[in-house]
mmCIF file of C-alpha atoms in Angstrom:
data_model
loop_
_atom_site.group_PDB
_atom_site.id
_atom_site.type_symbol
_atom_site.label_atom_id
_atom_site.label_comp_id
_atom_site.label_asym_id
_atom_site.label_seq_id
_atom_site.Cartn_x
_atom_site.Cartn_y
_atom_site.Cartn_z
ATOM 1 C CA MET A 28 7.709 -28.593 164.835
ATOM 2 C CA LEU A 29 5.609 -25.779 163.759
ATOM 3 C CA LYS A 30 3.946 -22.792 165.060
ATOM 4 C CA THR A 31 1.317 -20.359 163.174
ATOM 5 C CA ASN A 32 0.062 -16.743 165.010
ATOM 6 C CA LYS A 33 -3.368 -16.393 163.964
ATOM 7 C CA LYS A 34 -5.712 -13.406 166.063
ATOM 8 C CA ASN A 35 -2.761 -12.682 168.168
ATOM 9 C CA LYS A 36 -2.850 -16.440 169.063
ATOM 10 C CA GLN A 37 0.543 -18.755 169.477
ATOM 11 C CA ASN A 38 0.067 -22.753 168.609
ATOM 12 C CA TYR A 39 2.295 -24.938 167.999
ATOM 13 C CA GLN A 40 2.538 -28.946 166.065
ATOM 14 C CA MET A 41 4.401 -31.334 166.431
ATOM 15 C CA LEU A 42 4.310 -34.655 164.570
ATOM 16 C CA LEU A 43 5.517 -37.960 166.304
ATOM 17 C CA PHE A 44 6.324 -40.427 164.330
ATOM 18 C CA LYS A 45 7.994 -44.000 165.824
ATOM 19 C CA GLN A 46 7.253 -47.163 164.245
ATOM 20 C CA ASP A 47 3.262 -47.864 163.248
ATOM 21 C CA THR A 48 2.308 -44.249 165.374
ATOM 22 C CA GLY A 49 2.049 -41.239 164.049
ATOM 23 C CA LEU A 50 0.779 -38.231 165.930
ATOM 24 C CA SER A 51 -0.361 -34.815 165.184
ATOM 25 C CA ILE A 52 0.017 -32.584 168.825
ATOM 26 C CA LYS A 53 -1.263 -29.322 169.571
ATOM 27 C CA TYR A 54 -0.670 -26.506 171.948
ATOM 28 C CA ASP A 55 -2.767 -23.933 172.388
ATOM 29 C CA GLU A 56 -0.323 -21.313 174.085
ATOM 30 C CA ASP A 57 -2.806 -18.798 175.707
ATOM 31 C CA ASP A 58 -5.154 -21.755 176.749
ATOM 32 C CA ASN A 59 -2.796 -24.424 177.946
ATOM 33 C CA THR A 60 -4.004 -26.644 176.155
ATOM 34 C CA PHE A 61 -3.283 -29.985 173.984
ATOM 35 C CA GLN A 62 -5.130 -31.633 171.070
ATOM 36 C CA PHE A 63 -3.826 -35.392 169.813
ATOM 37 C CA GLN A 64 -4.710 -36.732 166.429
ATOM 38 C CA LYS A 65 -3.906 -40.002 165.034
ATOM 39 C CA LEU A 66 -2.334 -39.901 161.512
ATOM 40 C CA PRO A 67 -1.804 -42.675 159.209
ATOM 41 C CA VAL A 68 1.419 -44.180 158.985
ATOM 42 C CA CYS A 69 2.737 -46.184 155.705
ATOM 43 C CA ASP A 70 2.912 -50.016 155.969
ATOM 44 C CA ASP A 71 6.037 -49.253 154.000
ATOM 45 C CA ILE A 72 7.882 -47.354 156.690
ATOM 46 C CA ALA A 73 5.346 -49.006 160.118
ATOM 47 C CA PRO A 74 8.240 -51.154 160.939
ATOM 48 C CA PHE A 75 10.838 -48.975 160.855
ATOM 49 C CA TYR A 76 13.101 -47.288 164.095
ATOM 50 C CA GLN A 77 15.956 -45.171 164.198
ATOM 51 C CA TYR A 78 16.004 -43.711 161.115
ATOM 52 C CA ALA A 79 16.984 -39.729 159.819
ATOM 53 C CA TYR A 80 13.969 -37.000 158.856
ATOM 54 C CA VAL A 81 14.085 -33.975 157.749
ATOM 55 C CA CYS A 82 10.777 -31.460 157.305
ATOM 56 C CA ILE A 83 10.460 -29.076 154.146
ATOM 57 C CA ASN A 84 8.151 -26.447 154.010
ATOM 58 C CA ASP A 85 4.663 -29.227 155.199
ATOM 59 C CA VAL A 86 6.555 -32.192 153.515
ATOM 60 C CA ILE A 87 8.631 -35.015 155.842
ATOM 61 C CA LEU A 88 11.321 -36.823 153.705
ATOM 62 C CA PHE A 89 12.434 -40.389 156.036
ATOM 63 C CA PHE A 90 15.514 -42.147 154.985
ATOM 64 C CA GLY A 91 17.009 -45.934 155.888
ATOM 65 C CA GLY A 92 15.353 -47.211 159.270
ATOM 66 C CA ASN A 93 15.962 -50.168 161.528
ATOM 67 C CA ASP A 94 13.439 -52.972 162.550
ATOM 68 C CA ASN A 95 15.117 -56.673 162.247
ATOM 69 C CA GLY A 96 17.397 -55.204 159.786
ATOM 70 C CA LEU A 97 18.234 -52.337 157.659
ATOM 71 C CA SER A 98 16.658 -50.297 155.079
ATOM 72 C CA LYS A 99 17.972 -48.476 152.195
ATOM 73 C CA SER A 100 14.395 -46.879 152.066
ATOM 74 C CA VAL A 101 13.073 -43.601 151.273
ATOM 75 C CA HIS A 102 9.790 -42.486 152.396
ATOM 76 C CA LYS A 103 8.053 -39.215 151.999
ATOM 77 C CA TYR A 104 4.796 -38.267 154.345
ATOM 78 C CA SER A 105 2.757 -35.346 152.735
ATOM 79 C CA ILE A 106 1.667 -32.869 156.243
ATOM 80 C CA ARG A 107 -1.026 -31.096 153.978
ATOM 81 C CA GLU A 108 -2.281 -34.596 151.949
ATOM 82 C CA ASN A 109 -1.894 -36.157 155.022
ATOM 83 C CA LYS A 110 -0.451 -39.132 152.093
ATOM 84 C CA TRP A 111 2.381 -41.070 152.400
ATOM 85 C CA MET A 112 4.619 -42.103 149.081
ATOM 86 C CA THR A 113 7.926 -44.033 149.362
ATOM 87 C CA PHE A 114 10.576 -43.650 146.713
ATOM 88 C CA GLN A 115 10.974 -46.923 143.932
ATOM 89 C CA ASN A 116 15.097 -45.916 144.140
ATOM 90 C CA THR A 117 16.608 -46.602 146.772
ATOM 91 C CA LEU A 118 19.709 -45.617 149.058
ATOM 92 C CA PRO A 119 23.065 -46.810 148.196
ATOM 93 C CA SER A 120 23.488 -48.948 151.435
ATOM 94 C CA PRO A 121 21.338 -49.838 154.369
ATOM 95 C CA PHE A 122 21.819 -47.871 157.535
ATOM 96 C CA CYS A 123 20.449 -46.018 160.454
ATOM 97 C CA ASP A 124 20.697 -44.450 164.033
ATOM 98 C CA CYS A 125 21.939 -41.137 161.363
ATOM 99 C CA VAL A 126 20.609 -37.988 161.183
ATOM 100 C CA ALA A 127 19.362 -35.937 158.037
ATOM 101 C CA ILE A 128 20.403 -31.965 158.067
ATOM 102 C CA LEU A 129 18.884 -29.520 155.451
ATOM 103 C CA SER A 130 20.751 -26.663 154.126
ATOM 104 C CA GLU A 131 17.800 -23.979 153.562
ATOM 105 C CA GLU A 132 21.227 -21.695 152.069
ATOM 106 C CA ASP A 133 21.951 -23.612 148.914
ATOM 107 C CA ASN A 134 18.937 -26.279 148.902
ATOM 108 C CA ASP A 135 20.677 -29.574 149.894
ATOM 109 C CA ILE A 136 20.153 -32.885 152.582
ATOM 110 C CA TYR A 137 22.964 -34.006 154.447
ATOM 111 C CA ILE A 138 23.077 -36.376 156.083
ATOM 112 C CA ILE A 139 25.376 -37.699 158.911
ATOM 113 C CA GLY A 140 26.712 -40.866 160.422
ATOM 114 C CA GLY A 141 25.467 -44.033 161.191
ATOM 115 C CA VAL A 142 24.821 -47.458 161.687
ATOM 116 C CA ASN A 143 26.048 -49.997 158.359
ATOM 117 C CA ASP A 144 24.564 -53.082 157.538
ATOM 118 C CA LYS A 145 27.699 -55.129 159.467
ATOM 119 C CA ASP A 146 26.824 -52.946 162.691
ATOM 120 C CA ILE A 147 29.972 -51.268 162.483
ATOM 121 C CA GLU A 148 30.066 -47.283 163.385
ATOM 122 C CA ALA A 149 30.478 -45.539 160.369
ATOM 123 C CA SER A 150 31.201 -41.941 159.324
ATOM 124 C CA THR A 151 29.316 -41.637 156.212
ATOM 125 C CA HIS A 152 27.830 -38.325 154.151
ATOM 126 C CA MET A 153 25.784 -37.867 151.195
ATOM 127 C CA LYS A 154 24.054 -34.708 149.842
ATOM 128 C CA THR A 155 21.258 -34.202 148.057
ATOM 129 C CA LYS A 156 19.181 -31.599 146.518
ATOM 130 C CA VAL A 157 16.174 -30.920 147.571
ATOM 131 C CA ARG A 158 14.829 -29.868 144.038
ATOM 132 C CA ALA A 159 15.425 -34.027 143.406
ATOM 133 C CA TRP A 160 12.951 -35.408 145.709
ATOM 134 C CA ASP A 161 10.623 -35.829 142.911
ATOM 135 C CA PRO A 162 8.542 -38.681 142.450
ATOM 136 C CA SER A 163 9.443 -38.403 138.733
ATOM 137 C CA GLN A 164 13.114 -38.396 138.992
ATOM 138 C CA LEU A 165 15.580 -38.904 141.442
ATOM 139 C CA VAL A 166 18.677 -37.210 141.162
ATOM 140 C CA MET A 167 21.641 -37.917 144.204
ATOM 141 C CA ILE A 168 25.639 -37.481 145.249
ATOM 142 C CA CYS A 169 26.312 -39.482 147.830
ATOM 143 C CA LEU A 170 29.939 -39.094 149.483
ATOM 144 C CA PHE A 171 31.035 -42.143 152.105
ATOM 145 C CA THR A 172 33.919 -42.192 154.330
ATOM 146 C CA LEU A 173 34.084 -45.063 156.343
ATOM 147 C CA MET A 174 35.998 -44.973 160.243
ATOM 148 C CA ASN A 175 37.857 -48.275 159.211
ATOM 149 C CA THR A 176 38.587 -48.189 156.202
ATOM 150 C CA ASN A 177 41.026 -45.572 154.320
ATOM 151 C CA LYS A 178 39.285 -46.114 151.114
ATOM 152 C CA LEU A 179 36.881 -43.062 149.815
ATOM 153 C CA CYS A 180 34.004 -44.403 147.368
ATOM 154 C CA TYR A 181 32.112 -41.871 145.707
ATOM 155 C CA ILE A 182 29.056 -42.818 144.200
ATOM 156 C CA GLN A 183 26.370 -41.168 141.874
ATOM 157 C CA LEU A 184 23.152 -42.174 141.104
ATOM 158 C CA ILE A 185 20.895 -40.813 137.884
ATOM 159 C CA ASN A 186 17.303 -42.395 137.691
ATOM 160 C CA LYS A 187 15.224 -40.954 135.907
#
């Protein structure tokens, strides 16, 4: 949800993505009006739902998801350019039903919870730096703790 304040007007914009549907919804508080605009959806992410996402400035990052199976993919939508990108690198394991949180203090993204590819709820915690989401370089540090085991697995992926 984005809030703009131009010439004493209160305007809000919300972006909605679900499977193959993308919408930009603008609300003008002064006129009490809505405007809708259809947005493109990347073919790679179109079948997915139940993904985690985080908005950073004019970019939305999408993690994982579910169609008839779980996804390890990561997608980026540029609001300003109205363009999609699918990262070549993937997450260490497929998942859905998780949440992504942006920590602006230390520029980290935390991906928490979810369901794994065995349809088991997992206590999962992944952490990555915001600056790492450059298409030419993906650096992800992940820490996984599964609820059904006492095992702790630390994975560090570096791909240049």
